[in-house]
PDB file of C-alpha atoms and ligand atoms in Angstrom:
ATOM      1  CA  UNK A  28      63.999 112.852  81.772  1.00 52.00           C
ATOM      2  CA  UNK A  29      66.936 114.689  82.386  1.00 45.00           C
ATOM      3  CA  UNK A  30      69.023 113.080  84.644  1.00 52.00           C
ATOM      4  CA  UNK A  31      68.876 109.943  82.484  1.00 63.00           C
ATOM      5  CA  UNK A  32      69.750 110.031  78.549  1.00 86.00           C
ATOM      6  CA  UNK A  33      67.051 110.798  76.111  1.00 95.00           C
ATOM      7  CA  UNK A  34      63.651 109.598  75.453  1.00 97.00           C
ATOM      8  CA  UNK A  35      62.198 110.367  72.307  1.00 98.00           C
ATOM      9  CA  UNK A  36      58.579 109.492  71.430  1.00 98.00           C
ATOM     10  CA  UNK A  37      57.804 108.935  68.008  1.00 98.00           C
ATOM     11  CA  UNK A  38      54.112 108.599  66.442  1.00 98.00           C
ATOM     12  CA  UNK A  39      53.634 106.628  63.500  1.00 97.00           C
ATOM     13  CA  UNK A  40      50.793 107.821  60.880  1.00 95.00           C
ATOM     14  CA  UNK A  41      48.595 110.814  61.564  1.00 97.00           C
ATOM     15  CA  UNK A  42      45.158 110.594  59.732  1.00 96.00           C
ATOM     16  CA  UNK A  43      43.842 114.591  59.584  1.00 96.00           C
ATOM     17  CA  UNK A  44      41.041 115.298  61.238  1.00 95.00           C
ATOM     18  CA  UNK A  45      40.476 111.638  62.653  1.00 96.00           C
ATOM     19  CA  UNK A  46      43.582 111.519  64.756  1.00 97.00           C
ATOM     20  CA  UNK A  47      44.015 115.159  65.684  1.00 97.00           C
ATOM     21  CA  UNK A  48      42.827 114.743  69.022  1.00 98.00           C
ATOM     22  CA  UNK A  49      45.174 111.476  69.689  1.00 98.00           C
ATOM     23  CA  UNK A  50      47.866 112.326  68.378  1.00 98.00           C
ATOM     24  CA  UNK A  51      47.972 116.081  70.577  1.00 98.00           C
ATOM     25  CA  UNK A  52      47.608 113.777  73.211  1.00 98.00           C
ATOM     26  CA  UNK A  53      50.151 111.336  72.454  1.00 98.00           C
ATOM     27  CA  UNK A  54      52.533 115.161  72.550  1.00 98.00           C
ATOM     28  CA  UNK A  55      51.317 116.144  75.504  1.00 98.00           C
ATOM     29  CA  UNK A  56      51.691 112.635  77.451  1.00 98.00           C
ATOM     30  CA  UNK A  57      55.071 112.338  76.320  1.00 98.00           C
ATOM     31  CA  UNK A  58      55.656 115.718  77.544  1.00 98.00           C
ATOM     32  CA  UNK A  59      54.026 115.190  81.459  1.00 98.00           C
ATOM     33  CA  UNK A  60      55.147 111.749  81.837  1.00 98.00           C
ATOM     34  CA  UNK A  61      59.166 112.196  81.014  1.00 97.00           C
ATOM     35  CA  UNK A  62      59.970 111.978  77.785  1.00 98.00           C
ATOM     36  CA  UNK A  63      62.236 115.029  76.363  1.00 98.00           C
ATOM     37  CA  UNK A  64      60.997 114.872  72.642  1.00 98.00           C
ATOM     38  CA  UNK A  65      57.718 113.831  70.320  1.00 98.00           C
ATOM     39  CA  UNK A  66      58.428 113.592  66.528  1.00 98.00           C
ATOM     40  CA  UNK A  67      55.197 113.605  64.882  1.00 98.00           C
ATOM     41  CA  UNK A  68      54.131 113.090  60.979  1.00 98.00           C
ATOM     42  CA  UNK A  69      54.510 116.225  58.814  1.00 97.00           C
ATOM     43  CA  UNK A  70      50.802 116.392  58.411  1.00 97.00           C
ATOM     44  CA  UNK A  71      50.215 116.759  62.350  1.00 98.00           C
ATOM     45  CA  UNK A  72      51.788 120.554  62.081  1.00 97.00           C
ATOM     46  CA  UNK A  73      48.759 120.939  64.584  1.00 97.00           C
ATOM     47  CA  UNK A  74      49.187 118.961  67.055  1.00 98.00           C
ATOM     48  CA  UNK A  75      52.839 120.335  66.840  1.00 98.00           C
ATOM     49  CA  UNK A  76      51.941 124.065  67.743  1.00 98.00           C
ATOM     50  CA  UNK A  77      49.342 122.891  70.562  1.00 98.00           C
ATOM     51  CA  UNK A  78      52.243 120.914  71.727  1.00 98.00           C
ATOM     52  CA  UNK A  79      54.867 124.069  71.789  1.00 98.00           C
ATOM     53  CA  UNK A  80      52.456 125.978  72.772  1.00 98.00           C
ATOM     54  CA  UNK A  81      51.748 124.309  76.185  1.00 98.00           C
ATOM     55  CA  UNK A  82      55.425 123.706  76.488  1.00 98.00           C
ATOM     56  CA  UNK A  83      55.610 127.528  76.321  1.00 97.00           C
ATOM     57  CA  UNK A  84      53.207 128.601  79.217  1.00 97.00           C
ATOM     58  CA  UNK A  85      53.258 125.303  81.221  1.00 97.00           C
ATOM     59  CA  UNK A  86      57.469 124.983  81.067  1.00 97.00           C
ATOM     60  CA  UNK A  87      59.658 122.261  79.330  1.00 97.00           C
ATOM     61  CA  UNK A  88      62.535 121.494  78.537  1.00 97.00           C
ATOM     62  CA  UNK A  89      60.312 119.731  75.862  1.00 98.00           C
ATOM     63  CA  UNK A  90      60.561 119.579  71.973  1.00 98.00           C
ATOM     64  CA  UNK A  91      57.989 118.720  69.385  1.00 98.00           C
ATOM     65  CA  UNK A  92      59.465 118.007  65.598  1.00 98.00           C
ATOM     66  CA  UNK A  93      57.646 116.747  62.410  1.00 98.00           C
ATOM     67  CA  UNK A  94      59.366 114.555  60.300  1.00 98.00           C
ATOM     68  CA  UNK A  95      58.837 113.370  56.964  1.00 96.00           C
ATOM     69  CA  UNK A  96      60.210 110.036  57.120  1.00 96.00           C
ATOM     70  CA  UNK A  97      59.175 108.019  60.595  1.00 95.00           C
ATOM     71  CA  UNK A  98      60.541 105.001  59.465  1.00 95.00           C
ATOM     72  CA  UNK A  99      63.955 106.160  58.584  1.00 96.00           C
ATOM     73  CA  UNK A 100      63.904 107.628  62.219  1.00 97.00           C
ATOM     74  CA  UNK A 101      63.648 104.104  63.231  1.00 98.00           C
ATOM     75  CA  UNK A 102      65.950 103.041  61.318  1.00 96.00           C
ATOM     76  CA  UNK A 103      68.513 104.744  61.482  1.00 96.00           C
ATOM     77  CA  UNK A 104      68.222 105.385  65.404  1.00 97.00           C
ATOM     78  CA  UNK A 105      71.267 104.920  67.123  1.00 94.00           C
ATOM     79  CA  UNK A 106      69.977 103.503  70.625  1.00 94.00           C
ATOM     80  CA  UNK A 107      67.060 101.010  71.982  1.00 96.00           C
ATOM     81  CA  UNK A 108      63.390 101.235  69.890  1.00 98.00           C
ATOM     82  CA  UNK A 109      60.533 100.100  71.997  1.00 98.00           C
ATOM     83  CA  UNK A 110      57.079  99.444  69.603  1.00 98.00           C
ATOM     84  CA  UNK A 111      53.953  99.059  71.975  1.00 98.00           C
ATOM     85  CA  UNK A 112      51.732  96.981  70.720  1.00 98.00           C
ATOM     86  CA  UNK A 113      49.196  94.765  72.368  1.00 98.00           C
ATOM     87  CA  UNK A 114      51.006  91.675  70.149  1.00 98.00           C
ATOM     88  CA  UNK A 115      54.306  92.365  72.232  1.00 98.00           C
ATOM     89  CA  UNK A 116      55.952  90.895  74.884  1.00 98.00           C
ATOM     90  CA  UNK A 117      54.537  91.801  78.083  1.00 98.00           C
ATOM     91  CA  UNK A 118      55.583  95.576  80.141  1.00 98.00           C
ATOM     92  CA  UNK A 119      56.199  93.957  83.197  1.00 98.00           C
ATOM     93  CA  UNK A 120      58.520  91.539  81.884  1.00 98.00           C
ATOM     94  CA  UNK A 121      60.607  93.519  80.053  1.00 98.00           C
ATOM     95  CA  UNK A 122      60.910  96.811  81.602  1.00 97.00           C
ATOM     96  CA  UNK A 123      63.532  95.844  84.156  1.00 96.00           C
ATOM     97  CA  UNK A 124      65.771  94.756  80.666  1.00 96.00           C
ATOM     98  CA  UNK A 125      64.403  97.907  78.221  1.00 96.00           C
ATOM     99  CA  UNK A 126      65.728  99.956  81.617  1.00 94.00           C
ATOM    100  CA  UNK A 127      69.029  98.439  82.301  1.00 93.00           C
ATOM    101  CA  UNK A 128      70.151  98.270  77.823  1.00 92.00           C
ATOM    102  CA  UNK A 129      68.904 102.429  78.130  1.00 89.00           C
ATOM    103  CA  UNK A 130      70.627 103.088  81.294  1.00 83.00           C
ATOM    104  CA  UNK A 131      73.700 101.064  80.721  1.00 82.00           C
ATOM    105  CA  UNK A 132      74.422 101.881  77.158  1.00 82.00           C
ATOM    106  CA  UNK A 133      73.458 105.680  78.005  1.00 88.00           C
ATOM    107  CA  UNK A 134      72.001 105.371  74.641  1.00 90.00           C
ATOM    108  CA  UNK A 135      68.313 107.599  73.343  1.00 96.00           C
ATOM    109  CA  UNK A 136      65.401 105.364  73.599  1.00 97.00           C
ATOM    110  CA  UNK A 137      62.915 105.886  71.129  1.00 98.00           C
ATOM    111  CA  UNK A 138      58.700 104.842  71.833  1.00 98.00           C
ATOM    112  CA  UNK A 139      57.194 104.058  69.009  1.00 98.00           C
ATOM    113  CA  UNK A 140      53.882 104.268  69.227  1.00 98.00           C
ATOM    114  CA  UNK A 141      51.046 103.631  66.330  1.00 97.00           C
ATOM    115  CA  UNK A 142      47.627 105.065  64.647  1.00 95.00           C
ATOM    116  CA  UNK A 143      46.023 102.768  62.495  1.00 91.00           C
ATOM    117  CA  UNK A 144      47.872  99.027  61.181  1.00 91.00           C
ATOM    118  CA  UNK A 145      51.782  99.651  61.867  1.00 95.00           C
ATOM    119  CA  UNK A 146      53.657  97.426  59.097  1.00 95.00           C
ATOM    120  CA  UNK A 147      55.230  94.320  59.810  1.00 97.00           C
ATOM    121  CA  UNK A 148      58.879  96.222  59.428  1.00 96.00           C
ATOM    122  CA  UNK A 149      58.146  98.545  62.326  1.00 98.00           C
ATOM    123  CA  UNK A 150      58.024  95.014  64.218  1.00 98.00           C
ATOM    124  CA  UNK A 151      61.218  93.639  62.537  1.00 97.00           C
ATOM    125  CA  UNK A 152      63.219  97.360  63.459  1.00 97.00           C
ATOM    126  CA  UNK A 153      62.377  97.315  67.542  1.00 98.00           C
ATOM    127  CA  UNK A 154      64.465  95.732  69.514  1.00 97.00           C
ATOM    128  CA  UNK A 155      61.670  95.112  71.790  1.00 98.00           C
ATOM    129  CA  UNK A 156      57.805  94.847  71.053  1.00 98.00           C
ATOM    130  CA  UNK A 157      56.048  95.789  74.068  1.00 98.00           C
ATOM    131  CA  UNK A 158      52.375  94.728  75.198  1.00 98.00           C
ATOM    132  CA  UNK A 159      50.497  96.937  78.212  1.00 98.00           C
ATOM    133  CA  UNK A 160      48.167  94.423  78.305  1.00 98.00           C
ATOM    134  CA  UNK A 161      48.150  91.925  75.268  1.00 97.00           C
ATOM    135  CA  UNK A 162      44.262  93.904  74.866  1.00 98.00           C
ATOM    136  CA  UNK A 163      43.819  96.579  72.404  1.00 98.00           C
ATOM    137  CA  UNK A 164      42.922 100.011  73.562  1.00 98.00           C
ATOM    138  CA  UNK A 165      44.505 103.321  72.980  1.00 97.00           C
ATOM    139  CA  UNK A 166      48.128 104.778  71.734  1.00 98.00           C
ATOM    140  CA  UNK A 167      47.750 107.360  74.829  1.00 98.00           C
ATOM    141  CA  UNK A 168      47.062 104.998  77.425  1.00 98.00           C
ATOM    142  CA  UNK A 169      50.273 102.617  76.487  1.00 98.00           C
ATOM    143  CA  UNK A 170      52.402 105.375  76.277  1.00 98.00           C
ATOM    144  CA  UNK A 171      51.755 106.700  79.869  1.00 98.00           C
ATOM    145  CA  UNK A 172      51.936 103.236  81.572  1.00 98.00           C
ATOM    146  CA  UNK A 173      55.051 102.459  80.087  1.00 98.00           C
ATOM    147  CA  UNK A 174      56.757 105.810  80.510  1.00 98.00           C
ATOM    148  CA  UNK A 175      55.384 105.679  83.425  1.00 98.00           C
ATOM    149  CA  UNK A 176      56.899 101.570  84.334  1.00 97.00           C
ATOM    150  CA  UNK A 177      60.419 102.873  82.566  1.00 96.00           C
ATOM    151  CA  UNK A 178      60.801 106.237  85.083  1.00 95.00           C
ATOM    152  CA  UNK A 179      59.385 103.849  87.767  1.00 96.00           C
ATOM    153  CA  UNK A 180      57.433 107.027  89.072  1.00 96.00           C
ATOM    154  CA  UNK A 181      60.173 110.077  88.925  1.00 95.00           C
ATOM    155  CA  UNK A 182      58.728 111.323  86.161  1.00 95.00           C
ATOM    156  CA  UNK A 183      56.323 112.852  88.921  1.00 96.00           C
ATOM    157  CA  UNK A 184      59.151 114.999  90.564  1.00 95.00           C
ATOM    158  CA  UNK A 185      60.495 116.561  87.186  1.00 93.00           C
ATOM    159  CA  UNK A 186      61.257 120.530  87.907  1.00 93.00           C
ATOM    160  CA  UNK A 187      59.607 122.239  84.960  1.00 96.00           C
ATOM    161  CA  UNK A 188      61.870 125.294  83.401  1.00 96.00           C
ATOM    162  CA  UNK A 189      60.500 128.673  81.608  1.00 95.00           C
ATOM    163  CA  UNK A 190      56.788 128.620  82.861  1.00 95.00           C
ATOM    164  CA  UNK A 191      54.611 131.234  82.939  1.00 95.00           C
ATOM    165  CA  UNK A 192      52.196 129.686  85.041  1.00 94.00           C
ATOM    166  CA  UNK A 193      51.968 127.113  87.725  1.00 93.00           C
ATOM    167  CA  UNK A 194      49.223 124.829  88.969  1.00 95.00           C
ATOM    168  CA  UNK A 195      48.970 124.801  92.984  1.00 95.00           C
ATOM    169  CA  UNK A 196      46.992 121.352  93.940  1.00 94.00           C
ATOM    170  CA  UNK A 197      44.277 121.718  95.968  1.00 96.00           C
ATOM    171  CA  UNK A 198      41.424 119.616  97.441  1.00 95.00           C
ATOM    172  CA  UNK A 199      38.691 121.645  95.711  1.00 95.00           C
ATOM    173  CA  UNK A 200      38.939 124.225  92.817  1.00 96.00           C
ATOM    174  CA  UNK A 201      41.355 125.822  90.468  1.00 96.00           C
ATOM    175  CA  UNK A 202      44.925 128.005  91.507  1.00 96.00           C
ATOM    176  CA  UNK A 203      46.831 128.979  89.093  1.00 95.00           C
ATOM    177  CA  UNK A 204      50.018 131.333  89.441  1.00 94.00           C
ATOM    178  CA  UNK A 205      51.820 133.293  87.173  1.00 94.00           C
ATOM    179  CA  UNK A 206      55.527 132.661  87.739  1.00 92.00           C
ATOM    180  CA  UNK A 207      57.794 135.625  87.809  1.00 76.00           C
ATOM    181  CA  UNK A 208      61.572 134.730  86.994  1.00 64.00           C
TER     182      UNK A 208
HETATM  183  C1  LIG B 308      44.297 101.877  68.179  1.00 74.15           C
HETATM  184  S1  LIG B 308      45.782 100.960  68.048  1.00 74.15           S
HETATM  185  C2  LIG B 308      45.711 100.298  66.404  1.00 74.15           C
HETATM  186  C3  LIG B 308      46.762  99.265  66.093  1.00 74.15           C
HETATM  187  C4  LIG B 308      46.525  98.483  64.785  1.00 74.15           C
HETATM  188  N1  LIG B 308      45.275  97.811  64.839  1.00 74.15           N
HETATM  189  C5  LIG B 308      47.640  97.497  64.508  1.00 74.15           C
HETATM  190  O1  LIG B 308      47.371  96.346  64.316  1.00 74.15           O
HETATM  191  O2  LIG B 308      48.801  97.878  64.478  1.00 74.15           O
HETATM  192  C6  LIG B 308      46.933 102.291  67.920  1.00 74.15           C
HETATM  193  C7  LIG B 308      48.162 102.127  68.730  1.00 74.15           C
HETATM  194  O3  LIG B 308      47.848 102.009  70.102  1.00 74.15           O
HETATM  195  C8  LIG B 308      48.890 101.325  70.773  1.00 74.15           C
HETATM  196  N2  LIG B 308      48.300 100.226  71.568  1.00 74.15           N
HETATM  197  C9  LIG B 308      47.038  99.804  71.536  1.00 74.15           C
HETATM  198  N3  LIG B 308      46.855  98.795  72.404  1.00 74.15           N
HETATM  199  C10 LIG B 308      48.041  98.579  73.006  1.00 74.15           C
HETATM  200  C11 LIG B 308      48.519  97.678  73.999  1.00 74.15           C
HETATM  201  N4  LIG B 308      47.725  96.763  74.565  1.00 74.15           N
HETATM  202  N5  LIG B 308      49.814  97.760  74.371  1.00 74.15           N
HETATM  203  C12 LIG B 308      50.642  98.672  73.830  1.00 74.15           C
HETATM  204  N6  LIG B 308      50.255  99.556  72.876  1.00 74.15           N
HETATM  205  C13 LIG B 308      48.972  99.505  72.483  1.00 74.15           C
HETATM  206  C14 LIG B 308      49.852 100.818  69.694  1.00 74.15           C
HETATM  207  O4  LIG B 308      50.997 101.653  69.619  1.00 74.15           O
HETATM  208  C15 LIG B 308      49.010 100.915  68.431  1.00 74.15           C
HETATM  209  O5  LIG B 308      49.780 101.072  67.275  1.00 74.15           O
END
């Protein structure tokens, strides 16, 4: 979020029409939960738009960016890399130390999150490996828990800049304003 340095969410291997819906999701989780940035595969250009274009009527700052080369992003990342995966080390042992290197350092943190089998390398690059659970289940789910375990629950206060619209919460129904600035 924004009073901390960056987190950047990166989604390894997009498989068209399969992962479509998963990997919008894995955008648009990054996006409510805290994270400033998702860099997506160049063949998600889809998920990319529907991404920016939520950003654009529900407010950001948020940025959505293909890249061609995911694992030179992690790489050649110049701050922490946390992989979730259900081998890793367990969330709620390591948050407390992924939080302090971030906050410390004042150094980008990049999630790397996966699609289908993520190559032994990936594993090698992170400094940590990180388990929600040591049970498989989804890329989306793992990504919200721990965002949500690294923010330890501000992400829910986050201002959101340039919307057109607003969601009032109420008990029953929908109300939506438009938001004049
Ligand atoms: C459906 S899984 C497939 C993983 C694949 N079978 C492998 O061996 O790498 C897709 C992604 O969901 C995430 N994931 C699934 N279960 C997880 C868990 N228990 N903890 C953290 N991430 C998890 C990981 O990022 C994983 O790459």
């Amino acid at each position: 979020m924004h009073d901390d340095s960056e987190v950047a969410v990166l989604r390894l291997g997009h498989r068209p029409g399969r992962d479509d819906r998963m990997t919008t999701h894995v955008g648009l989780t990054a996006r409510a939960l805290g994270a400033d940035r998702v860099l997506f595969p160049d063949n998600a250009g889809q998920s990319l738009e529907t991404v920016a274009d939520i950003t654009d009527r529900f407010g950001g700052p948020f940025d959505a960016e293909l890249t061609d080369s995911p694992n030179a992003i992690i790489r050649n990342w110049e701050g922490e890399v946390v992989h979730l995966t259900m081998y890793g080390e367990r969330v709620e042992t390591v948050e407390n130390e992924i939080r302090a290197a971030h906050l410390e350092n004042g150094t980008p943190l990049l999630v790397v999150v996966g699609s289908e089998k993520v190559s032994f390398d990936v594993y090698e690059a992170a400094d940590w490996n990180v388990g929600v659970t040591n049970q498989p289940h989804s890329e989306v789910a793992g990504l919200a828990v721990f965002l949500d375990r690294l923010f330890e629950g501000r992400e829910f206060d986050r201002e959101w800049e340039n919307a057109d619209r607003r969601i009032i919460p109420q008990e029953t129904g929908k109300h939506v304003e438009s938001v004049e600035e």
